[in-house]
Short mmCIF file of C-alpha atoms in Angstrom, two decimals:
data_model
loop_
_atom_site.label_atom_id
_atom_site.label_comp_id
_atom_site.label_asym_id
_atom_site.label_seq_id
_atom_site.Cartn_x
_atom_site.Cartn_y
_atom_site.Cartn_z
CA MET H 1 155.28 212.78 84.58
CA THR H 2 154.04 213.35 80.80
CA GLY H 3 153.27 209.77 80.10
CA LEU H 4 150.48 210.33 83.42
CA TRP H 5 149.48 213.26 81.96
CA THR H 6 148.61 212.29 78.87
CA LEU H 7 146.67 209.38 80.19
CA PHE H 8 144.82 211.43 82.89
CA TYR H 9 144.07 213.98 79.48
CA LYS H 10 142.94 211.00 77.58
CA GLU H 11 141.15 209.97 80.36
CA LEU H 12 139.13 213.46 80.58
CA LEU H 13 138.78 213.49 76.90
CA ARG H 14 137.02 210.09 76.76
CA PHE H 15 134.06 210.81 79.35
CA TRP H 16 133.44 214.22 77.78
CA LYS H 17 133.05 213.25 74.16
CA VAL H 18 130.27 211.52 75.96
CA SER H 19 129.29 214.46 77.94
CA LEU H 20 125.37 213.22 77.65
CA GLN H 21 125.65 209.91 78.56
CA THR H 22 128.43 210.53 81.41
CA ILE H 23 127.29 213.70 82.99
CA LEU H 24 123.77 214.98 81.88
CA SER H 25 122.13 211.83 82.37
CA PRO H 26 123.02 210.96 85.60
CA LEU H 27 122.40 214.63 86.36
CA VAL H 28 118.52 214.16 85.52
CA THR H 29 118.51 211.01 86.78
CA THR H 30 119.36 212.38 90.48
CA LEU H 31 117.03 215.50 90.22
CA LEU H 32 114.54 212.73 89.23
CA TYR H 33 114.78 211.42 92.64
CA LEU H 34 114.85 214.75 94.21
CA LEU H 35 111.79 216.38 92.10
CA ILE H 36 109.70 212.89 93.28
CA PHE H 37 111.01 212.34 96.94
CA SER H 38 111.08 215.69 98.07
CA HIS H 39 107.48 215.81 96.50
CA VAL H 40 106.22 212.89 98.45
CA LEU H 41 107.96 213.15 101.52
CA GLU H 42 108.86 216.84 102.31
CA ALA H 43 105.62 217.39 104.37
CA HIS H 44 105.87 214.46 106.20
CA VAL H 45 109.37 214.00 107.01
CA GLN H 46 111.86 215.88 109.49
CA VAL H 47 115.31 213.52 109.55
CA TYR H 48 117.34 216.59 111.14
CA PRO H 49 115.54 219.62 113.71
CA GLY H 50 115.15 222.55 111.93
CA VAL H 51 116.13 220.82 108.57
CA ASN H 52 113.65 220.55 105.59
CA TYR H 53 113.51 216.81 103.87
CA THR H 54 114.79 218.82 100.79
CA VAL H 55 117.59 220.18 101.89
CA PHE H 56 118.42 217.51 103.84
CA LEU H 57 117.72 215.01 100.68
CA ILE H 58 120.49 217.33 98.02
CA PRO H 59 123.59 216.39 100.31
CA GLY H 60 123.28 212.58 100.20
CA LEU H 61 121.99 212.94 96.38
CA VAL H 62 125.17 214.95 95.38
CA MET H 63 127.30 212.56 96.95
CA MET H 64 125.53 209.38 95.90
CA ALA H 65 125.95 210.68 92.11
CA MET H 66 129.83 211.46 92.75
CA LEU H 67 130.20 207.40 94.40
CA GLN H 68 128.28 205.96 91.12
CA ASN H 69 129.55 208.43 88.67
CA ALA H 70 133.37 207.88 90.08
CA PHE H 71 132.72 204.39 90.04
CA SER H 72 131.41 204.43 86.17
CA ASN H 73 134.05 206.24 84.97
CA SER H 74 136.96 203.99 85.89
CA SER H 75 135.26 200.88 85.37
CA SER H 76 133.69 201.67 82.25
CA SER H 77 136.98 203.06 80.43
CA LEU H 78 138.66 200.07 81.48
CA ILE H 79 136.61 196.90 80.67
CA GLN H 80 135.79 198.17 76.96
CA SER H 81 139.55 198.64 76.95
CA LYS H 82 140.25 195.70 78.18
CA MET H 83 137.07 194.36 75.75
CA ASN H 84 138.09 195.89 72.47
CA GLY H 85 141.69 195.25 72.91
CA SER H 86 142.95 198.93 72.74
CA ILE H 87 143.87 198.37 76.33
CA VAL H 88 147.25 197.35 74.26
CA PHE H 89 148.07 200.92 73.82
CA MET H 90 148.59 201.99 77.38
CA LEU H 91 150.53 198.42 78.24
CA LEU H 92 152.64 198.82 75.41
CA PRO H 93 154.38 202.23 76.45
CA PRO H 94 156.63 202.49 79.56
CA LEU H 95 153.78 203.84 81.76
CA ALA H 96 154.48 202.33 85.23
CA TYR H 97 151.35 200.54 86.99
CA TRP H 98 151.19 204.06 89.84
CA GLU H 99 150.72 206.38 87.04
CA PHE H 100 148.30 204.02 85.41
CA TYR H 101 146.00 204.39 89.02
CA THR H 102 146.96 207.57 89.55
CA ALA H 103 145.68 208.73 86.27
CA TYR H 104 142.31 206.43 86.28
CA VAL H 105 141.98 207.44 90.15
CA ALA H 106 142.01 211.18 89.11
CA ALA H 107 139.65 211.09 85.93
CA SER H 108 137.18 209.40 88.28
CA VAL H 109 137.92 212.04 90.70
CA VAL H 110 136.54 215.06 88.43
CA ARG H 111 134.01 213.20 86.35
CA GLY H 112 132.41 212.66 90.37
CA ALA H 113 133.08 215.75 91.12
CA VAL H 114 131.76 217.34 87.75
CA VAL H 115 128.60 215.37 88.05
CA GLY H 116 128.27 216.49 91.89
CA LEU H 117 128.64 220.18 91.35
CA GLY H 118 125.86 220.05 88.66
CA VAL H 119 123.71 218.44 91.00
CA GLY H 120 124.89 220.64 93.73
CA LEU H 121 124.03 223.59 91.64
CA ALA H 122 120.48 222.01 90.08
CA GLY H 123 119.51 221.47 93.63
CA LEU H 124 120.16 225.10 94.77
CA TRP H 125 116.88 226.17 92.35
CA PHE H 126 115.05 223.30 94.59
CA ALA H 127 115.54 224.32 98.30
CA PRO H 128 118.40 226.49 99.45
CA VAL H 129 121.49 224.69 100.86
CA SER H 130 124.27 226.28 102.57
CA LEU H 131 127.60 224.98 103.58
CA ALA H 132 128.14 224.64 106.90
CA HIS H 133 131.89 223.45 107.00
CA PRO H 134 133.18 223.46 103.15
CA LEU H 135 136.71 221.72 103.81
CA TRP H 136 134.75 218.51 105.53
CA ALA H 137 132.23 218.23 102.58
CA LEU H 138 135.18 218.51 100.46
CA ALA H 139 137.29 215.78 101.59
CA PHE H 140 134.62 213.25 102.26
CA ALA H 141 133.70 214.35 98.60
CA LEU H 142 137.50 213.60 97.22
CA LEU H 143 137.90 210.80 99.24
CA GLY H 144 134.50 209.31 97.97
CA CYS H 145 135.48 209.47 94.82
CA ALA H 146 139.05 208.55 94.76
CA MET H 147 137.83 205.50 96.84
CA LEU H 148 135.14 204.40 94.23
CA GLY H 149 137.29 205.60 91.11
CA ALA H 150 139.83 202.76 92.72
CA ALA H 151 137.30 200.14 93.11
CA GLY H 152 136.05 200.77 89.51
CA ILE H 153 139.96 199.53 88.00
CA ILE H 154 139.79 196.80 90.73
CA SER H 155 136.31 195.87 89.31
CA SER H 156 137.46 196.29 85.69
CA LEU H 157 140.07 194.17 86.06
CA TRP H 158 138.44 191.70 87.51
CA ALA H 159 135.50 191.25 85.04
CA GLU H 160 135.86 189.77 81.95
CA ASN H 161 133.04 190.51 80.16
CA TYR H 162 130.40 193.32 80.55
CA ASP H 163 128.00 191.54 82.35
CA GLN H 164 130.05 190.71 84.79
CA MET H 165 130.73 194.46 85.12
CA ALA H 166 127.42 195.42 84.85
CA ALA H 167 126.54 192.63 87.91
CA VAL H 168 129.08 194.56 90.33
CA GLN H 169 127.65 197.66 89.34
CA ASN H 170 123.81 196.69 89.66
CA PHE H 171 124.52 194.04 92.62
CA ILE H 172 127.19 196.04 94.70
CA VAL H 173 127.94 199.53 94.37
CA VAL H 174 124.20 200.60 93.32
CA PRO H 175 123.03 198.62 96.57
CA LEU H 176 125.72 200.07 98.69
CA THR H 177 124.97 203.67 98.10
CA PHE H 178 121.04 203.44 98.13
CA LEU H 179 121.54 202.05 101.73
CA SER H 180 123.79 204.29 103.05
CA GLY H 181 121.52 206.86 104.46
CA VAL H 182 121.15 208.86 101.33
CA PHE H 183 117.25 209.08 101.84
CA TYR H 184 116.75 208.90 105.68
CA SER H 185 118.82 209.25 108.84
CA ILE H 186 120.30 205.63 109.97
CA HIS H 187 118.43 206.54 113.50
CA SER H 188 115.35 206.12 111.74
CA LEU H 189 116.21 202.39 111.32
CA PRO H 190 115.81 199.69 113.77
CA PRO H 191 118.84 198.36 115.32
CA PHE H 192 119.59 195.66 113.47
CA TRP H 193 119.38 197.91 110.54
CA GLN H 194 121.31 200.31 112.05
CA ALA H 195 124.20 198.17 112.46
CA VAL H 196 124.18 196.73 109.42
CA SER H 197 124.40 200.08 107.85
CA ARG H 198 127.45 200.96 110.17
CA ALA H 199 129.20 198.23 108.05
CA ASN H 200 128.90 199.92 104.86
CA PRO H 201 131.83 202.38 104.07
CA PHE H 202 129.14 204.47 101.98
CA PHE H 203 127.36 205.34 105.13
CA TYR H 204 130.26 206.99 106.50
CA LEU H 205 130.89 208.97 103.07
CA ILE H 206 127.60 210.14 102.63
CA ASP H 207 126.91 211.09 106.42
CA GLY H 208 130.13 212.99 106.51
CA PHE H 209 129.77 215.13 103.64
CA ARG H 210 126.49 215.98 105.32
CA TYR H 211 127.96 216.72 108.56
CA GLY H 212 129.92 219.63 106.08
CA PHE H 213 126.28 221.00 104.95
CA PHE H 214 124.40 220.71 108.47
CA GLY H 215 127.32 220.75 110.60
CA VAL H 216 125.41 217.57 112.28
CA SER H 217 125.89 213.85 112.02
CA ASP H 218 125.21 210.44 113.06
CA VAL H 219 128.22 209.71 113.55
CA SER H 220 131.19 211.95 114.56
CA PRO H 221 132.68 213.44 111.55
CA GLN H 222 136.55 212.58 112.88
CA LEU H 223 135.09 208.53 113.32
CA ALA H 224 133.62 208.74 109.38
CA ILE H 225 137.18 210.52 108.00
CA VAL H 226 139.14 207.81 109.59
CA ILE H 227 136.53 205.16 108.26
CA VAL H 228 136.53 206.79 104.56
CA ALA H 229 140.61 207.21 104.51
CA ALA H 230 141.08 203.75 105.84
CA CYS H 231 138.80 202.16 103.07
CA PHE H 232 140.21 204.59 100.21
CA LEU H 233 144.11 203.58 101.26
CA ALA H 234 143.26 199.55 101.64
CA LEU H 235 141.13 199.64 97.97
CA SER H 236 144.54 201.84 96.42
CA LEU H 237 146.96 199.44 98.32
CA ALA H 238 144.71 196.41 96.63
CA THR H 239 145.02 198.69 93.12
CA LEU H 240 148.22 199.29 92.89
CA LEU H 241 149.10 195.45 93.75
CA LEU H 242 146.63 193.98 91.17
CA LEU H 243 147.98 196.53 88.82
CA GLU H 244 151.65 195.59 89.43
CA SER H 245 151.25 192.02 89.14
CA GLY H 246 149.37 192.45 85.71
CA TYR H 247 146.47 190.78 87.03
CA LYS H 248 144.09 189.43 84.16
CA LEU H 249 146.35 192.36 82.24
CA ARG H 250 149.69 191.10 81.39
CA LYS H 251 149.26 187.43 81.03
CA MET Y 1 176.63 190.34 76.10
CA ASN Y 2 178.61 192.96 74.26
CA LEU Y 3 178.40 196.26 76.36
CA VAL Y 4 179.37 198.39 73.79
CA THR Y 5 176.77 197.01 70.59
CA PRO Y 6 174.21 195.66 72.14
CA ALA Y 7 171.94 193.00 70.69
CA ALA Y 8 168.73 194.71 68.90
CA ILE Y 9 166.95 191.52 70.90
CA GLU Y 10 168.28 189.15 73.05
CA ILE Y 11 166.32 185.86 73.89
CA HIS Y 12 167.94 183.67 76.29
CA GLN Y 13 165.77 180.37 77.21
CA VAL Y 14 162.27 181.17 77.35
CA HIS Y 15 159.89 179.03 78.74
CA LYS Y 16 155.95 179.83 79.06
CA ARG Y 17 153.46 177.74 79.70
CA PHE Y 18 149.59 178.42 79.26
CA GLY Y 19 148.11 175.42 81.38
CA SER Y 20 148.72 171.98 79.76
CA VAL Y 21 150.02 173.80 76.34
CA GLU Y 22 153.65 174.26 76.82
CA ALA Y 23 153.50 177.74 74.45
CA LEU Y 24 157.52 177.95 74.42
CA ARG Y 25 160.13 175.89 75.01
CA GLY Y 26 163.28 177.16 75.69
CA ILE Y 27 163.36 179.89 73.12
CA ASP Y 28 167.14 180.79 72.15
CA LEU Y 29 167.31 183.89 69.44
CA THR Y 30 169.43 187.12 69.00
CA VAL Y 31 168.49 189.87 66.41
CA HIS Y 32 171.39 192.17 65.68
CA GLN Y 33 171.51 195.89 65.33
CA GLY Y 34 170.32 196.93 61.92
CA GLU Y 35 168.47 193.74 60.41
CA PHE Y 36 165.70 192.67 58.90
CA PHE Y 37 164.72 189.49 61.04
CA ALA Y 38 161.53 187.22 60.16
CA LEU Y 39 159.88 185.12 62.86
CA LEU Y 40 158.00 182.58 61.05
CA GLY Y 41 156.19 179.45 61.85
CA PRO Y 42 152.59 177.68 61.79
CA ASN Y 43 149.34 178.99 63.89
CA GLY Y 44 150.58 178.36 67.49
CA ALA Y 45 154.03 177.81 66.87
CA GLY Y 46 154.59 180.49 69.91
CA LYS Y 47 155.54 183.83 67.62
CA SER Y 48 153.20 185.97 69.16
CA THR Y 49 153.73 184.77 72.30
CA LEU Y 50 157.39 185.46 71.83
CA ILE Y 51 156.64 188.80 70.92
CA ASN Y 52 154.29 189.71 73.47
CA ILE Y 53 156.55 188.35 76.26
CA LEU Y 54 159.25 190.67 74.41
CA ALA Y 55 156.91 193.65 74.77
CA GLY Y 56 155.59 193.01 78.43
CA LEU Y 57 151.78 192.08 77.23
CA ALA Y 58 152.69 188.85 78.78
CA ARG Y 59 155.40 187.19 80.73
CA ALA Y 60 157.72 184.26 80.84
CA ASP Y 61 157.64 181.72 82.95
CA SER Y 62 161.50 181.41 82.84
CA GLY Y 63 164.53 182.92 80.63
CA ARG Y 64 165.60 186.30 79.61
CA LEU Y 65 164.70 188.57 76.85
CA ALA Y 66 166.00 191.80 76.41
CA VAL Y 67 166.08 194.95 73.72
CA LEU Y 68 169.30 197.19 73.34
CA GLY Y 69 170.85 195.49 76.48
CA HIS Y 70 167.75 196.25 78.38
CA ASP Y 71 165.78 193.81 80.35
CA VAL Y 72 162.09 193.81 79.83
CA ARG Y 73 161.16 193.16 83.70
CA ALA Y 74 163.69 194.58 85.24
CA ASP Y 75 164.32 197.68 83.06
CA TYR Y 76 161.00 198.14 81.20
CA ARG Y 77 161.06 201.52 80.56
CA GLN Y 78 163.96 200.93 78.70
CA ALA Y 79 163.38 198.78 76.87
CA ARG Y 80 159.93 199.51 75.88
CA ARG Y 81 161.21 203.44 74.56
CA ALA Y 82 163.30 201.04 72.36
CA LEU Y 83 160.44 198.74 71.17
CA GLY Y 84 157.60 199.94 68.86
CA VAL Y 85 155.24 196.90 68.22
CA VAL Y 86 152.85 196.59 65.62
CA PRO Y 87 150.11 194.38 67.79
CA GLN Y 88 148.12 191.88 65.35
CA GLU Y 89 144.90 192.45 66.55
CA LEU Y 90 143.64 195.20 64.53
CA VAL Y 91 142.39 196.87 67.77
CA TYR Y 92 141.42 200.61 67.83
CA ASP Y 93 139.81 203.03 70.46
CA ALA Y 94 136.38 204.20 69.16
CA PHE Y 95 136.29 207.53 71.09
CA PHE Y 96 139.50 209.35 69.25
CA THR Y 97 140.75 210.32 65.88
CA VAL Y 98 143.50 209.28 64.40
CA ARG Y 99 145.58 211.97 65.01
CA GLU Y 100 144.08 212.17 68.71
CA MET Y 101 145.82 208.52 69.34
CA LEU Y 102 148.52 209.31 67.92
CA ARG Y 103 149.21 212.00 69.96
CA PHE Y 104 148.37 209.88 72.89
CA GLN Y 105 150.80 207.07 71.86
CA SER Y 106 153.38 209.94 72.11
CA GLY Y 107 152.27 211.16 75.05
CA TYR Y 108 152.28 207.71 76.85
CA PHE Y 109 156.09 207.52 75.56
CA GLY Y 110 156.85 210.88 77.00
CA ILE Y 111 156.98 212.90 74.06
CA ARG Y 112 155.45 216.40 74.21
CA ASN Y 113 155.18 218.03 71.14
CA ASN Y 114 155.28 215.51 68.17
CA ASN Y 115 153.26 217.00 66.00
CA SER Y 116 156.21 217.18 63.09
CA TRP Y 117 156.80 213.52 63.40
CA ILE Y 118 153.10 212.43 63.16
CA ASP Y 119 152.59 214.56 60.12
CA GLU Y 120 155.16 212.91 58.71
CA LEU Y 121 154.18 209.41 59.72
CA LEU Y 122 150.78 209.86 58.23
CA GLU Y 123 151.87 211.18 55.11
CA HIS Y 124 154.30 207.91 54.33
CA LEU Y 125 151.25 205.79 55.33
CA ALA Y 126 148.88 208.15 53.15
CA LEU Y 127 146.60 208.57 56.05
CA THR Y 128 147.13 212.35 55.64
CA ASP Y 129 143.62 213.42 54.92
CA LYS Y 130 142.25 210.53 57.57
CA ALA Y 131 144.06 212.49 60.17
CA ASP Y 132 140.89 213.78 61.84
CA ALA Y 133 138.74 210.79 61.18
CA TYR Y 134 137.34 208.59 64.00
CA VAL Y 135 139.48 205.37 63.60
CA ARG Y 136 136.50 203.15 63.72
CA HIS Y 137 135.33 204.72 60.84
CA LEU Y 138 138.31 203.61 58.53
CA SER Y 139 138.65 200.67 56.63
CA GLY Y 140 140.44 197.68 57.80
CA GLY Y 141 143.71 198.41 55.55
CA MET Y 142 143.41 202.34 57.01
CA LYS Y 143 143.13 201.09 60.97
CA ARG Y 144 145.95 198.39 60.14
CA ARG Y 145 148.24 201.44 59.25
CA VAL Y 146 147.01 203.39 62.11
CA LEU Y 147 148.66 200.37 64.08
CA VAL Y 148 152.08 201.25 62.28
CA ALA Y 149 151.84 204.70 62.88
CA GLN Y 150 150.96 204.07 66.49
CA ALA Y 151 153.61 201.63 66.84
CA LEU Y 152 156.24 204.31 65.10
CA VAL Y 153 155.64 207.62 67.15
CA HIS Y 154 158.38 207.30 69.73
CA LYS Y 155 160.62 206.54 66.76
CA PRO Y 156 161.69 202.99 68.05
CA PRO Y 157 165.51 201.13 66.58
CA VAL Y 158 163.70 198.55 67.02
CA ILE Y 159 160.19 197.61 65.38
CA VAL Y 160 158.06 194.30 65.71
CA LEU Y 161 155.33 193.93 63.34
CA ASP Y 162 153.15 191.33 63.97
CA GLU Y 163 151.56 190.22 60.87
CA PRO Y 164 151.26 193.73 59.45
CA THR Y 165 150.20 193.26 56.10
CA ALA Y 166 147.44 190.92 56.90
CA GLY Y 167 144.32 192.60 55.24
CA VAL Y 168 146.26 195.12 53.31
CA ASP Y 169 145.47 195.57 50.37
CA VAL Y 170 148.60 194.63 47.45
CA GLU Y 171 149.27 198.45 46.28
CA LEU Y 172 148.80 199.32 50.14
CA ARG Y 173 151.13 196.38 51.23
CA GLN Y 174 153.57 197.78 48.64
CA SER Y 175 154.23 201.03 50.09
CA LEU Y 176 154.00 200.08 53.38
CA TRP Y 177 156.93 197.47 52.76
CA ALA Y 178 158.63 200.38 51.22
CA PHE Y 179 158.63 202.69 54.04
CA ILE Y 180 159.79 199.61 56.31
CA GLN Y 181 162.66 199.06 53.95
CA ARG Y 182 163.38 202.78 54.49
CA LEU Y 183 163.10 202.66 57.97
CA ASN Y 184 165.48 199.57 57.91
CA ARG Y 185 168.02 201.52 55.65
CA GLN Y 186 168.27 204.28 58.22
CA GLY Y 187 169.27 201.47 61.11
CA HIS Y 188 166.01 200.66 62.31
CA THR Y 189 166.08 196.68 63.69
CA ILE Y 190 162.61 195.10 62.06
CA VAL Y 191 161.29 191.64 63.10
CA LEU Y 192 158.02 190.38 61.40
CA THR Y 193 156.31 187.73 61.10
CA THR Y 194 153.81 186.75 58.60
CA HIS Y 195 151.55 184.63 56.53
CA TYR Y 196 153.52 186.02 53.51
CA ILE Y 197 156.49 183.67 53.20
CA GLU Y 198 157.47 185.34 49.75
CA GLU Y 199 157.66 188.57 51.50
CA ALA Y 200 160.04 187.15 54.01
CA GLU Y 201 162.07 185.62 51.60
CA ALA Y 202 162.10 189.02 49.71
CA LEU Y 203 162.57 191.49 52.90
CA CYS Y 204 164.51 189.82 55.42
CA ASN Y 205 168.25 188.87 55.82
CA ARG Y 206 167.73 186.36 58.21
CA VAL Y 207 165.49 183.91 59.30
CA ALA Y 208 163.96 182.07 62.48
CA MET Y 209 161.45 179.02 62.07
CA LEU Y 210 159.33 178.20 64.98
CA LYS Y 211 157.46 175.10 65.58
CA GLN Y 212 155.48 174.23 68.49
CA GLY Y 213 157.09 176.39 70.83
CA GLN Y 214 160.85 175.80 69.40
CA VAL Y 215 163.10 177.37 67.02
CA VAL Y 216 163.68 174.66 64.35
CA ALA Y 217 165.66 176.79 62.00
CA LEU Y 218 167.53 180.21 62.35
CA ASP Y 219 170.03 181.17 59.31
CA THR Y 220 170.20 183.67 56.99
CA THR Y 221 167.62 183.25 54.16
CA ALA Y 222 170.07 182.44 51.39
CA ASN Y 223 172.08 179.79 53.60
CA LEU Y 224 167.74 178.46 54.38
CA LEU Y 225 167.06 177.88 51.06
CA ASN Y 226 170.69 176.52 49.59
CA ARG Y 227 170.51 174.12 52.39
CA HIS Y 228 167.27 172.37 52.68
CA THR Y 229 165.39 171.78 49.80
CA ALA Y 230 166.53 170.57 46.14
CA ILE Y 231 166.33 171.97 43.00
CA GLN Y 232 163.77 170.87 40.76
CA LEU Y 233 164.95 170.15 37.27
CA ARG Y 234 161.70 169.36 34.73
CA LEU Y 235 161.96 167.48 31.63
CA LYS Y 236 159.96 167.04 28.56
CA LEU Y 237 162.09 163.77 26.72
CA GLU Y 238 162.73 162.81 23.06
CA PRO Y 239 161.89 159.78 23.32
CA ALA Y 240 159.97 160.12 26.92
CA CYS Y 241 161.90 157.55 28.70
CA LEU Y 242 163.99 158.25 31.44
CA PRO Y 243 167.73 156.25 31.47
CA ASP Y 244 168.11 153.91 34.21
CA SER Y 245 171.36 155.73 35.39
CA LEU Y 246 169.10 159.01 35.65
CA GLN Y 247 166.09 157.37 38.23
CA ARG Y 248 168.26 157.99 41.34
CA LEU Y 249 167.50 161.64 40.75
CA SER Y 250 163.68 160.89 39.78
CA CYS Y 251 160.67 162.16 41.68
CA GLY Y 252 158.14 161.96 40.04
CA ARG Y 253 156.32 162.66 36.15
CA ASP Y 254 154.03 165.32 35.52
CA GLY Y 255 152.28 163.91 32.60
CA GLU Y 256 155.34 163.90 30.12
CA ILE Y 257 157.11 165.73 32.43
CA PHE Y 258 160.01 164.50 34.22
CA LYS Y 259 160.84 165.77 37.43
CA LEU Y 260 164.46 165.07 39.17
CA SER Y 261 165.89 166.42 41.99
CA LEU Y 262 169.54 168.13 42.32
CA ASN Y 263 170.94 169.46 45.02
CA ARG Y 264 173.10 172.00 43.33
CA HIS Y 265 173.00 173.65 40.00
CA ALA Y 266 176.19 171.85 39.24
CA GLU Y 267 174.26 168.32 38.90
CA LEU Y 268 173.03 169.93 35.74
CA GLU Y 269 175.77 169.24 33.30
CA GLY Y 270 176.27 165.87 34.13
CA VAL Y 271 172.46 164.71 33.67
CA LEU Y 272 172.17 166.65 30.26
CA ALA Y 273 175.33 164.57 29.74
CA THR Y 274 174.09 161.50 30.25
CA LEU Y 275 170.78 161.91 28.29
CA ARG Y 276 173.12 162.98 25.40
CA GLU Y 277 175.15 159.54 25.76
CA ALA Y 278 171.76 157.81 26.14
CA GLY Y 279 170.54 159.34 22.80
CA VAL Y 280 167.47 161.31 24.36
CA GLY Y 281 166.88 164.91 23.36
CA VAL Y 282 166.11 167.75 25.68
CA ALA Y 283 162.16 169.05 23.91
CA ASP Y 284 161.78 171.25 26.76
CA MET Y 285 163.17 172.35 30.10
CA GLU Y 286 162.72 174.05 33.25
CA LEU Y 287 164.50 174.45 36.42
CA LEU Y 288 162.49 175.80 39.81
CA ARG Y 289 164.44 176.97 42.23
CA PRO Y 290 163.17 176.25 45.70
CA ASP Y 291 161.60 179.55 47.63
CA LEU Y 292 161.22 179.77 51.51
CA GLU Y 293 157.63 178.27 51.32
CA ASP Y 294 159.09 174.41 50.33
CA VAL Y 295 161.55 175.23 52.92
CA PHE Y 296 158.93 176.34 55.53
CA LEU Y 297 156.56 173.37 54.64
CA GLU Y 298 159.48 171.14 54.02
CA LEU Y 299 160.21 171.64 58.30
CA VAL Y 300 156.84 172.94 59.65
CA THR Y 301 155.83 168.60 58.24
CA ALA Y 302 159.01 166.84 59.35
#
């Protein structure tokens, strides 16, 4: 297991060494969203009865930051290693494909959790948020980060340059997180867009995570966790199969 | 295959194709334990492809490769533990220092506390004072030595160096080879590819030459030198004329120097006797031994 631990530690050290960019910068961006949206909308919008809009917004923003950063962590680390060739240092040793998967996903979970925790704690300064069901929130947080960590591996294996990698991030991951109900409840949408939102797995992550805070959600947390777990398993299986086959790594 | 002492490297009928290019066409090669072995060939001959397949960076279309008897696919963990590879590309991870890179590399090979060996490696490769420098800040020659250190962190019994001295200055090249030779004396098997053929000639016991994905020569360095290229005899004669009976040996003229091609040193005596009988004096004489570069050129252009 030394190989797995080393790779995991290397991945942690990598993002820690550039923490201005990997932790502080997403933290600040997310808090700007919070500041602006809560200022503009707080007086006008109440999504759940008795829940102030800023309080409603915070869990969504925490989850959004976690998902985007978990994805960024594995994807940017791997694409950089691929592009500058230092991936050979991980391909020459006797590391198994599942160790590779575990180390990268675990590091993504840690990065997502650190950023999410930062956003959550800073959010307390804006509004008091309490956790009605902490274990539900934790389960959705961990599954969400792990799912996006795996998605980051798949994307960076597929991408052949930074441009393609950025395209996945900007045209798939960011829209899916923004359109998942971070800023609103999907019940406020027209029926068609409600149906579209239900096809977005990120919706279940945000909705389930929010249930952990308020005990209220658009769909039942049981259904959400089953869908999220299924997505996580499917992405993990795909990642493991790609890694085992040496897809775009071992010619 | 002998199970008691397996070959350091066993390559059997390895084929590899990239699209329409047949990079390797049935390579058979055995490198014995303790050998200092050179893999030579022009660019595109398939040397790096072969090394990549051996190291697991690429996969063969067919054929079998083993390191110390461990199949590189079925038994990849053991095969990779037995193998240390210095890649040709000058790659590094911009995030880490030399020591961090070496610690990570040790960990990937399952070694936890490797500091004393890492210190020893740094000293032998003249990197001690750069241990805490970021690799991206080092010169090309130093980066190359970091790659060598990374390949050796797990003390691999079989070491493959793909163009290890490219971009390394003469003094460092000497110390690098002294270090590698010491490892060889300690029992490590060394395989190298190099563009500096004189290096291969000076260091290696055996040589394989690759051309267009095939092994075109495989022999001891001494045999290759003896077998392939004639010895060149350069003569300045007085009077400046070559007797008819020696014309068959002539391989051209360089100003007033006559060039003769001999197969063996023993033929020299006959040439001198013929000249004496013909009343031609020898004003100056030089014997040029063939070097590996001549053999290489002869085989590659054949």
